[in-house]
XYZ file of C-alpha atoms in Angstrom:
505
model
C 30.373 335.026 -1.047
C 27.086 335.854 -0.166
C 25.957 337.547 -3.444
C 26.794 334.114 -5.318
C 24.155 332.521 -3.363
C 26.756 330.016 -1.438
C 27.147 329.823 2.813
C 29.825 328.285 4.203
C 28.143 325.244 4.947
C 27.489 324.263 1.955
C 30.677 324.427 -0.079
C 32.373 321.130 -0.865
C 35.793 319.830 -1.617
C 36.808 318.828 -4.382
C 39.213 315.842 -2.830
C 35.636 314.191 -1.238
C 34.143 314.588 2.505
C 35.993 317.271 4.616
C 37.450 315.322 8.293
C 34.649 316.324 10.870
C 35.662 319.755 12.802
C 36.584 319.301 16.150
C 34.344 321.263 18.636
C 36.415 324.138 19.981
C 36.739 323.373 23.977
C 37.651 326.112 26.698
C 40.554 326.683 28.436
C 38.909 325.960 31.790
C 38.119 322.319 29.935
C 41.503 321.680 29.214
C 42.947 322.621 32.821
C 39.908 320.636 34.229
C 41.657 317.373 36.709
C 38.815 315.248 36.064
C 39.761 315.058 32.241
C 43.307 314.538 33.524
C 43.110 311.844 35.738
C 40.785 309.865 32.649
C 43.169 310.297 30.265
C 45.963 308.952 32.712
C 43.914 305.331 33.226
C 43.497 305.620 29.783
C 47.347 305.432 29.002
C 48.068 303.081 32.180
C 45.935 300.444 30.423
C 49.198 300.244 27.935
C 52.288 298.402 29.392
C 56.081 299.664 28.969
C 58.480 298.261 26.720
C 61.077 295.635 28.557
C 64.886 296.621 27.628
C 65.630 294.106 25.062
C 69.697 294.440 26.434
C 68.556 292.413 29.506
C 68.932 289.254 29.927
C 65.972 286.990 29.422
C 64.434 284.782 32.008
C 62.958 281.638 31.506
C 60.531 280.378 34.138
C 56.944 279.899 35.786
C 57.222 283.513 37.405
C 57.631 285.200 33.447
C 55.422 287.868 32.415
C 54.457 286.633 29.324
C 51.776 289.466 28.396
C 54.774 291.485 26.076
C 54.780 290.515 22.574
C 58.564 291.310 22.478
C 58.946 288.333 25.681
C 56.641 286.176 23.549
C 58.589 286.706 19.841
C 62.139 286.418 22.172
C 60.230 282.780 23.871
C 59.212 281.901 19.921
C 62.567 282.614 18.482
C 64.366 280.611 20.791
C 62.406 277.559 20.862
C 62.821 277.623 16.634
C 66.845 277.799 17.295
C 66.650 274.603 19.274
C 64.817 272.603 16.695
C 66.921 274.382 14.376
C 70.079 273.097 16.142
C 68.880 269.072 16.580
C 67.928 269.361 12.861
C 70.836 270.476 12.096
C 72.862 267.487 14.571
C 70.422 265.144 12.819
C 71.150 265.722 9.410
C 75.073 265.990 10.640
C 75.032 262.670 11.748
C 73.447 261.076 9.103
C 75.881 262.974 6.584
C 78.816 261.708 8.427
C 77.686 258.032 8.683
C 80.320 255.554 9.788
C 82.800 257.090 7.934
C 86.035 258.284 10.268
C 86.123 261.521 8.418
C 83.645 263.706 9.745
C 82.752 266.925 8.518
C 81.397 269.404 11.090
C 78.014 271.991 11.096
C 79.152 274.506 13.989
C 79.238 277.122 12.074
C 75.990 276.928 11.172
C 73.618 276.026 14.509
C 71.958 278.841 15.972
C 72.651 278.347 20.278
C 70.516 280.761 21.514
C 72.463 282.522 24.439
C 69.826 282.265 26.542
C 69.425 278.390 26.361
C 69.425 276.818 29.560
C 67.647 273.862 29.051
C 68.250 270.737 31.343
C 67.272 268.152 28.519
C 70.130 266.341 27.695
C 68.577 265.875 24.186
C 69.350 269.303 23.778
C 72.556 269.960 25.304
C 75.635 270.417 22.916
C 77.882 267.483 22.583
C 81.402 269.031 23.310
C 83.009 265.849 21.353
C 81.495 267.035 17.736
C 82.649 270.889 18.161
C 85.994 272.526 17.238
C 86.065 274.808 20.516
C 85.909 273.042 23.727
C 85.951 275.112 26.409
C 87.445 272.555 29.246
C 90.456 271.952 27.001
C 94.109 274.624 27.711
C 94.653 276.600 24.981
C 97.190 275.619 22.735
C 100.603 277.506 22.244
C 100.851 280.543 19.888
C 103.153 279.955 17.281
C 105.003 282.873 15.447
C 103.766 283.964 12.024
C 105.725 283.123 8.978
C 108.150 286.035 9.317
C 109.690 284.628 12.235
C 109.311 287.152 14.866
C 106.479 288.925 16.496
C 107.123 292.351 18.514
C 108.984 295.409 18.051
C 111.984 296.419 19.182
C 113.184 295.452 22.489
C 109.289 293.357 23.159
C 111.094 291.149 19.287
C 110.204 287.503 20.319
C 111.667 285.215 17.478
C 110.686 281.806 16.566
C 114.023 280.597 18.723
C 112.740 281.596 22.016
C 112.815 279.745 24.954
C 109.838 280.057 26.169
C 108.281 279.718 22.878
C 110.169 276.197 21.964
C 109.127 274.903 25.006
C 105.428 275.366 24.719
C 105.728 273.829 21.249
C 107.219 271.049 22.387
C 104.238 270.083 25.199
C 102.419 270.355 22.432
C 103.786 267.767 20.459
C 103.723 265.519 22.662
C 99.883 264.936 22.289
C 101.331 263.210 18.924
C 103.148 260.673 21.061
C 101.234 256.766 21.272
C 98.159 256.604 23.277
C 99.739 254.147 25.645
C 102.798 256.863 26.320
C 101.285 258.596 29.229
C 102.423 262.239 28.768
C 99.898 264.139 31.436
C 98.641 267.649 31.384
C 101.592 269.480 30.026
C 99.970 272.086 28.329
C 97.821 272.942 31.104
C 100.794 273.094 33.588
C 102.262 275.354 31.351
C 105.138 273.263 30.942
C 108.130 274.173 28.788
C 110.490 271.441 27.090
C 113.726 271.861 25.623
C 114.539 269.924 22.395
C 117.111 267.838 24.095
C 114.447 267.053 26.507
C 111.696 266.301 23.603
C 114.098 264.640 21.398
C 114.973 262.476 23.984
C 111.405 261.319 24.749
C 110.112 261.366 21.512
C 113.239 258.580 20.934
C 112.137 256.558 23.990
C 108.149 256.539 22.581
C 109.650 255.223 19.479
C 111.845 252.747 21.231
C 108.755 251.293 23.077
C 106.448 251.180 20.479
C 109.031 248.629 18.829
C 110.144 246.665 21.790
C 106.408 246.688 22.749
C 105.891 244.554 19.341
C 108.293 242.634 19.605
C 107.164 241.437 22.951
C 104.000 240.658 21.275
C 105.374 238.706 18.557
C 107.133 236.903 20.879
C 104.545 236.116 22.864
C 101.986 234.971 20.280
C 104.942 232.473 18.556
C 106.115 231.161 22.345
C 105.842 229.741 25.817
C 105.856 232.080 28.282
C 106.595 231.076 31.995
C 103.502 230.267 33.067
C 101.380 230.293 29.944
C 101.236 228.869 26.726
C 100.603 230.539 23.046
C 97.351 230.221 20.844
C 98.570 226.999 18.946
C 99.388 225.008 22.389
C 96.145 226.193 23.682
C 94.474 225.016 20.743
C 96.151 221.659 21.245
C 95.196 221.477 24.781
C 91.213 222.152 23.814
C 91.684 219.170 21.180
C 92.822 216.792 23.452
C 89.454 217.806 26.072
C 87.078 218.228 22.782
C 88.500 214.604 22.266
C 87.869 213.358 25.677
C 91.140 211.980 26.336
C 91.078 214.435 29.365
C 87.924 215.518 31.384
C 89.572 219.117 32.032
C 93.014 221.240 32.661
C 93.305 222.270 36.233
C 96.347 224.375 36.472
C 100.024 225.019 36.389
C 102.326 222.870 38.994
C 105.933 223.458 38.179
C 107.902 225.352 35.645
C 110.860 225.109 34.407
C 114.024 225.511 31.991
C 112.427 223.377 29.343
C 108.802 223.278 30.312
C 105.424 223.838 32.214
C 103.423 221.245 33.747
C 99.805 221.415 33.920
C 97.859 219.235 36.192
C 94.577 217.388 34.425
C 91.951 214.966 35.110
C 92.190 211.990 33.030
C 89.165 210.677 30.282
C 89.510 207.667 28.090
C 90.786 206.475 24.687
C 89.854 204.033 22.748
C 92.896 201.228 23.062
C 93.941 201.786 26.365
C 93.258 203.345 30.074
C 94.088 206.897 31.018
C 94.927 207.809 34.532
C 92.594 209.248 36.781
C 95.435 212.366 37.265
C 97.534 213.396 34.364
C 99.950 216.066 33.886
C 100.673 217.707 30.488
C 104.177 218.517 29.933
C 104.130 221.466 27.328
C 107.650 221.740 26.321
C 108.295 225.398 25.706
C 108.927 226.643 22.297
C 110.952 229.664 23.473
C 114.690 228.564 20.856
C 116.880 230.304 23.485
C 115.895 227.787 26.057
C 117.669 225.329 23.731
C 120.830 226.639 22.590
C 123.129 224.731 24.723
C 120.646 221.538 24.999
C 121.376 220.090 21.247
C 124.138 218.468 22.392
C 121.941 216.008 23.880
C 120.561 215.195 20.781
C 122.289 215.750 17.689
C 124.717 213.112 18.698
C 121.965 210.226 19.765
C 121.982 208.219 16.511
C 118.504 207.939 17.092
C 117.351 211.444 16.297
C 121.007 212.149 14.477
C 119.170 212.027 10.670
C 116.395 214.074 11.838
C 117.951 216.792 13.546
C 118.474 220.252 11.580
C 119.827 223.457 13.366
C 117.717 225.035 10.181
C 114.403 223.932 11.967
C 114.692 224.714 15.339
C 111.151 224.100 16.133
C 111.206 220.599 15.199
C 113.944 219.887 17.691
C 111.585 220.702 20.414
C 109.053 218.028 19.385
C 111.853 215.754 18.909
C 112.533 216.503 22.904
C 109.286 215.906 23.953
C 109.552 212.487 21.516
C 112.706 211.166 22.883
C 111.280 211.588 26.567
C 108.843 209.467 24.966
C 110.860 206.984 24.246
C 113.284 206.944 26.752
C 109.753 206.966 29.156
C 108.539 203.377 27.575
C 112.480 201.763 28.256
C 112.278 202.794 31.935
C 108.418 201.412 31.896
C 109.618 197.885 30.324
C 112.274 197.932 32.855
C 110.436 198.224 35.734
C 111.746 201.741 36.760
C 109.325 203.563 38.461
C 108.647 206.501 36.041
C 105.405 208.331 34.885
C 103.387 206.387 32.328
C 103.236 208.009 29.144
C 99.814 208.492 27.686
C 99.989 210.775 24.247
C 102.322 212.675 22.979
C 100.902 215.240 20.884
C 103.537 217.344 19.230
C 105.224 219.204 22.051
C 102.676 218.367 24.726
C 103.722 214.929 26.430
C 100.976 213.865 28.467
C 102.002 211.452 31.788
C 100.583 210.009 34.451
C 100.391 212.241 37.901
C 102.713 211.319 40.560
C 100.911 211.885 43.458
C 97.541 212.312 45.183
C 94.279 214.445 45.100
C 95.751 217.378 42.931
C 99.256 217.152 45.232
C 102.095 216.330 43.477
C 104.786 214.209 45.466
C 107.492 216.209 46.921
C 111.380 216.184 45.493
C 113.884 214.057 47.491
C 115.585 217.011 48.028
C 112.323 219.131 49.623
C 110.944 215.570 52.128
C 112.672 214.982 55.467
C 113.646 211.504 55.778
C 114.439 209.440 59.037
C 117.874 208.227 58.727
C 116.324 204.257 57.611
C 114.242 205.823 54.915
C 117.169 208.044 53.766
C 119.298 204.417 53.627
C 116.550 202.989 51.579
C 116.244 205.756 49.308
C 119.985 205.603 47.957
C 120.028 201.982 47.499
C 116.618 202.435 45.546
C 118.790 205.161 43.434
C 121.768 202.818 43.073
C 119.723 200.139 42.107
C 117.968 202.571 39.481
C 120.923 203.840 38.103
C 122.212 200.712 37.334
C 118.798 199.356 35.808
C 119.081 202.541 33.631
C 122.615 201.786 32.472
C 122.906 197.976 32.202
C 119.425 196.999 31.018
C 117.956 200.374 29.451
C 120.918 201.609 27.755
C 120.464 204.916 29.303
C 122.584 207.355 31.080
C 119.928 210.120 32.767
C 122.501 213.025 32.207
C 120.597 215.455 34.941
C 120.040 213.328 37.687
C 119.766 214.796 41.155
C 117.534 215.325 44.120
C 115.335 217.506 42.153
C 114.190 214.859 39.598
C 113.769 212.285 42.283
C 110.025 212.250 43.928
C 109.587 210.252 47.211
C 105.902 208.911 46.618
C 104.501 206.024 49.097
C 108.303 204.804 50.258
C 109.490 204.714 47.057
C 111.830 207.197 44.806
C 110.585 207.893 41.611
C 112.228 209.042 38.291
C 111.148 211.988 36.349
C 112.487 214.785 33.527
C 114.250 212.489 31.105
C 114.259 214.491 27.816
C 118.051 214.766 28.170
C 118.757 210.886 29.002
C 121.396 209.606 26.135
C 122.599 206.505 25.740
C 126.085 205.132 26.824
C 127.805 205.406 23.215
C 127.017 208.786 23.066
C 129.734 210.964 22.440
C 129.812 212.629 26.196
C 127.554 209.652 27.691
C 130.322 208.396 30.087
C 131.103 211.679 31.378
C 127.345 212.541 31.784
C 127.147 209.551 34.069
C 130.203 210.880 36.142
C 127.573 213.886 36.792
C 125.106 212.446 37.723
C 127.094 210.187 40.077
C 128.629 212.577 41.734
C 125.403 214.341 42.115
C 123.852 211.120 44.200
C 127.131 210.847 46.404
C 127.030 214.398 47.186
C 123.293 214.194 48.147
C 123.282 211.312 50.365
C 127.037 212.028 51.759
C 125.554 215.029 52.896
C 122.233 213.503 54.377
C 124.283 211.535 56.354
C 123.912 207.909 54.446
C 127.173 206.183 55.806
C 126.949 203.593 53.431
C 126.829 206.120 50.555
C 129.865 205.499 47.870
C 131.911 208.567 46.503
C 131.841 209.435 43.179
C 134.240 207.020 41.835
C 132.953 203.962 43.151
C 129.346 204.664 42.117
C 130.571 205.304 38.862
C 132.418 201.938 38.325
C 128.991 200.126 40.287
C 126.974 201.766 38.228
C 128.643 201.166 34.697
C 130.620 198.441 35.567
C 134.102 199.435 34.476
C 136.876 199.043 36.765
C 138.626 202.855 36.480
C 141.032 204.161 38.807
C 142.727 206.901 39.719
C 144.482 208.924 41.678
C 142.536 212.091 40.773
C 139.246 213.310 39.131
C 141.265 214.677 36.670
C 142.771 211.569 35.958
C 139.328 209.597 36.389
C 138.173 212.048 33.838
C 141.014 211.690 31.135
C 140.600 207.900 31.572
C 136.578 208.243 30.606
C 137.598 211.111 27.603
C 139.933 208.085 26.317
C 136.939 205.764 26.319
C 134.867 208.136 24.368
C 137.563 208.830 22.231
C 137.709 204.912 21.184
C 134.305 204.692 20.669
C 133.942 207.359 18.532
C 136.904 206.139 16.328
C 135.317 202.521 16.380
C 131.955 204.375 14.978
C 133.560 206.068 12.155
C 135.603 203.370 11.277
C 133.455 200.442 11.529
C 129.775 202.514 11.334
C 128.711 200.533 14.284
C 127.695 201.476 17.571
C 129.294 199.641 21.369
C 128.767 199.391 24.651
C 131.645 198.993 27.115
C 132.421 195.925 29.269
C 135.538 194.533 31.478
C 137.702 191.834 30.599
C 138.597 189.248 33.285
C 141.448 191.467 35.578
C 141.881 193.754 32.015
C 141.076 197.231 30.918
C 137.927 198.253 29.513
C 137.211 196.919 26.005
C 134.891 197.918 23.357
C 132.216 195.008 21.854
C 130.497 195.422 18.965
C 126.388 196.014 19.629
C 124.820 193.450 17.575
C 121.287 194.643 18.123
C-alpha cells in the first residue's frame, strides 16, 4: 500500500466517518479494583424492577420512584373514572323506566381498588353477581341426566327436586314470609311445595277479600272511608266541635262520643254521641222482621237494596226517638240524622256515659223506684206512643241522676205489628226476671205485667197457653188488615174478651 502513496490513516470509507477506535487497555487495567468498584456505583445508581405478580400497595409509605408503580397508580385511577362514567351514563340510560338494562360487563374494577369513598364503591343492587346472596340450585341440562354410570343423577332426584322447589318459593307474594331456604340448604318435596304454593294462593284471595270488605263496611271499632267522610262533614259544618272516641259497640252499631257545636234552627248538646249504624248486611239478616212488617217503612223496604234498609234503621230510631220525646219518656234527644249516622244527645257526664241498670248497685228503695219508673215507661210506650220496645232489658236501661233512662230503639214496632204482642211478652218477662231477681217484692211476673202494661185481660194456665191466646190476637189482626186494609189497636170490653177497634188516625 505504500507504493500507491496511501497510509493507513488516511484511507476513508466509503459508508461516511469510521466509529472512533477504542484505545487498547492492559490486562492489569482490566483486573484493576478501583475500576471495579466505579463501575459498581455506577450500576447501583439504577433501581431493580418490582415483580409485577405482586400485589400492589396503596399508601403514604409507597415507593413511587418506579415508572412501572407510577403507570400501575395511573392505570387504576383511569378505571375508576372509567367505572362512575360508565354508572353515570347507566343511570341516565335507564331513567325511570322499571326495565333496566345493565353495564357490568363492561366497567373496568381494578383488583386492587380499595378505596373507602363510598362514591366509588360498587352498588351490589345494579349487578347480576352478588356475592352475599346462596347460590342457586343446579338444574340438569336438557337431556335429563347428568353423570355416568352409577354417579347418573336424573332430573327426578330427590335431592335435586327439593332444591328446586326452595327455589321457587322466592316466586311466592312478598307478604308470604318464606325465610332463608336456599341458604339452609333446604329440600322440599312437591307435596310439600304444592301444598304451600296452594295456601299463598289461598291468602292472597282471602287477603282481598278482607280488604274489600273492609273498605265497603263497619268494622268493630272503626268505620269505612264514606262514614268517615260523613263524620268530617258534620265537624267541617260545625254541628260538632270534634269526635272524641269510641264508647260502646255493638250488634248493630258503634257509638262515638262528641262535643256538641251549633245549627242554625235549634240547640245542640254540649255532649253528643254519634250512632254509626254498621253497614256490615250479615248483621241484619234476621233483623228485617222488625221492619218489613211496620206499615211505616213496608213500601220502602226492598231485600234487593240491602243498604237502604240500614238507613231506614237508623230513620225509624228516629222516629220512634221524637214519640218517646213528645211523650215525656226520658230518651236521648235526637239531633241529625245523617244517613246511617244518628246523632243523640249524651247520657251522662264529663265524657262518662251513665252506667246500665244491669252494671249500678242499687239500695233496695232505689231498686223499688227503678221498676215502677220501668212499669210506668212501658206503659207510656204502649198506651200513648204506640210502641212496643221489642229488646227491652237491663242493658238498654241507664240509671242517670235517680232516674232510668231508655235507649237502642231501632227495633221498637208498633202494637199491630204482626209479632208486636208477642214482642211485648219479651220484653215483659225480661223486666220481671230482672227485678224478681234483684229482690223487688213488689215486682209482677210476666203475665201480670203483660196485661198492666197492654191492658188486656189474658189468662192462663200456662205460657204456652198465654202465648196461643196472644198468636190468636195477631192472627185477627192480621185478617182484619187484609180484609178491611186498615190498621187496630186492641182494647177490653166491659168483663169481655179482647176486641179489635178500628184506628181512625
Amino acid at each position: 500500500m505504500d507504493h500507491l502513496g496511501i497510509t493507513a490513516k488516511e484511507t476513508k470509507s466509503p459508508w461516511g466517518t469510521p466509529n472512533p477506535v477504542v484505545a487498547a487497555c492492559s490486562l492489569a487495567d482490566v483486573m484493576s479494583e478501583q475500576l471495579a468498584k466505579q463501575l459498581d456505583e455506577e450500576c447501583n445508581i439504577f433501581p431493580t424492577c418490582p415483580d409485577v405478580s405482586e400485589p400492589l400497595l396503596m399508601g403514604e409509605d409507597v415507593d413511587t420512584s418506579s415508572d412501572l408503580m407510577l403507570a400501575q397508580m395511573l392505570q387504576m385511577e383511569f378505571d375508576r373514572e372509567f367505572d362512575t362514567q360508565l354508572r353515570r351514563e347507566e343511570k341516565k340510560f335507564n331513567g325511570d323506566s322499571k326495565v333496566s338494562i345493565s353495564f357490568e360487563n363492561y366497567r373496568m374494577l381494578h383488583p386492587f381498588d380499595d378505596s373507602d369513598s363510598s362514591e366509588d364503591e360498587v352498588d351490589w343492587q345494579d349487578t347480576r353477581h352478588d356475592p352475599y346472596q346462596a347460590d342457586k340450585p343446579t338444574t340438569t341440562p336438557r337431556k335429563g341426566f347428568v353423570g355416568k354410570g352409577k354417579n347418573i343423577t336424573t332430573k327426578h332426584d330427590e335431592v335435586v327436586c327439593g332444591r328446586k322447589n326452595t327455589a321457587r318459593m322466592e316466586n311466592f307474594a312478598p307478604e308470604f314470609q318464606v325465610g332463608d331456604g336456599i341458604g339452609m340448604d333446604l329440600k322440599l318435596s312437591n307435596n310439600v311445595y304444592n301444598a304451600l304454593k296452594q295456601h299463598c294462593y289461598s291468602e292472597q284471595r282471602r287477603s282481598v277479600r278482607v280488604h274489600d270488605k273492609k273498605e265497603h263496611s263497619t268494622a268493630e271499632q272503626a268505620v269505612d272511608p264514606k262514614t268517615r267522610l260523613l263524620m268530617y262533614k258534620m265537624v267541617n259544618a260545625g254541628i260538632l266541635e270534634n269526635i272524641n272516641g269510641c264508647i260502646s259497640t255493638g250488634k248493630e252499631s258503634v257509638v262515638f262520643h262528641a262535643d256538641g257545636g251549633s245549627l242554625e234552627d235549634r240547640a245542640v248538646p254540649q255532649e253528643c254521641v254519634l250512632k254509626v249504624f254498621k253497614t256490615t248486611l250479615n248483621e241484619f239478616k234476621n233483623r228485617d222482621k222488625y221492619i218489613k212488617d211496620d206499615y211505616r217503612f213496608k213500601d220502602r223496604f226492598s231485600k234487593l237494596n240491602p243498604r237502604k234498609i240500614i238507613r231506614m234503621w237508623a230513620e225509624k230510631e228516629m222516629h220512634n226517638l221524637a214519640r218517646m220525646k213528645k211523650a215525656g219518656i226520658l230518651c236521648p234527644e235526637v239531633v241529625i240524622l245523617k244517613k246511617h249516622i244518628l246523632v243523640m244527645s249524651f247520657i251522662g257526664q264529663n265524657h262518662v256515659p251513665a252506667p246500665k241498670l244491669k252494671e249500678v248497685k242499687l239500695a233496695s228503695e232505689d231498686m223499688k223506684g227503678a221498676y215502677y219508673q220501668v212499669l210506668h215507661m212501658m206503659q207510656q210506650l204502649y198506651q200513648e206512643c204506640n210502641l212496643v220496645h221489642a229488646d227491652l232489658s237491663e242493658y238498654n236501661m241507664l240509671w242517670n241522676e235517680g232516674k232510668v233512662w231508655v235507649i237502642d230503639v231501632s227495633q221498637a214496632v208498633e202494637p199491630t205489628h204482626p209479632h208486636g204482642l208477642e214482642f211485648l211478652f219479651r220484653d215483659c218477662r225480661n223486666v220481671s226476671t230482672f227485678f224478681q231477681k234483684a229482690g223487688v217484692a213488689e215486682a209482677m211476673n210476666v203475665y201480670d205485667l203483660f196485661n198492666a202494661v197492654s191492658g188486656l185481660q189474658i189468662s192462663a194456665d200456662s205460657e204456652a197457653e198465654f202465648i196461643a191466646q196472644i198468636e190468636a190476637l195477631e192472627k185477627m189482626n192480621e185478617d182484619h188488615v187484609q180484609k178491611h186494609g186498615k190498621k187496630t189497636h186492641f182494647t177490653m170490653s166491659d168483663g169481655g174478651p179482647p176486641i179489635l177497634n178500628d184506628d181512625d188516625d
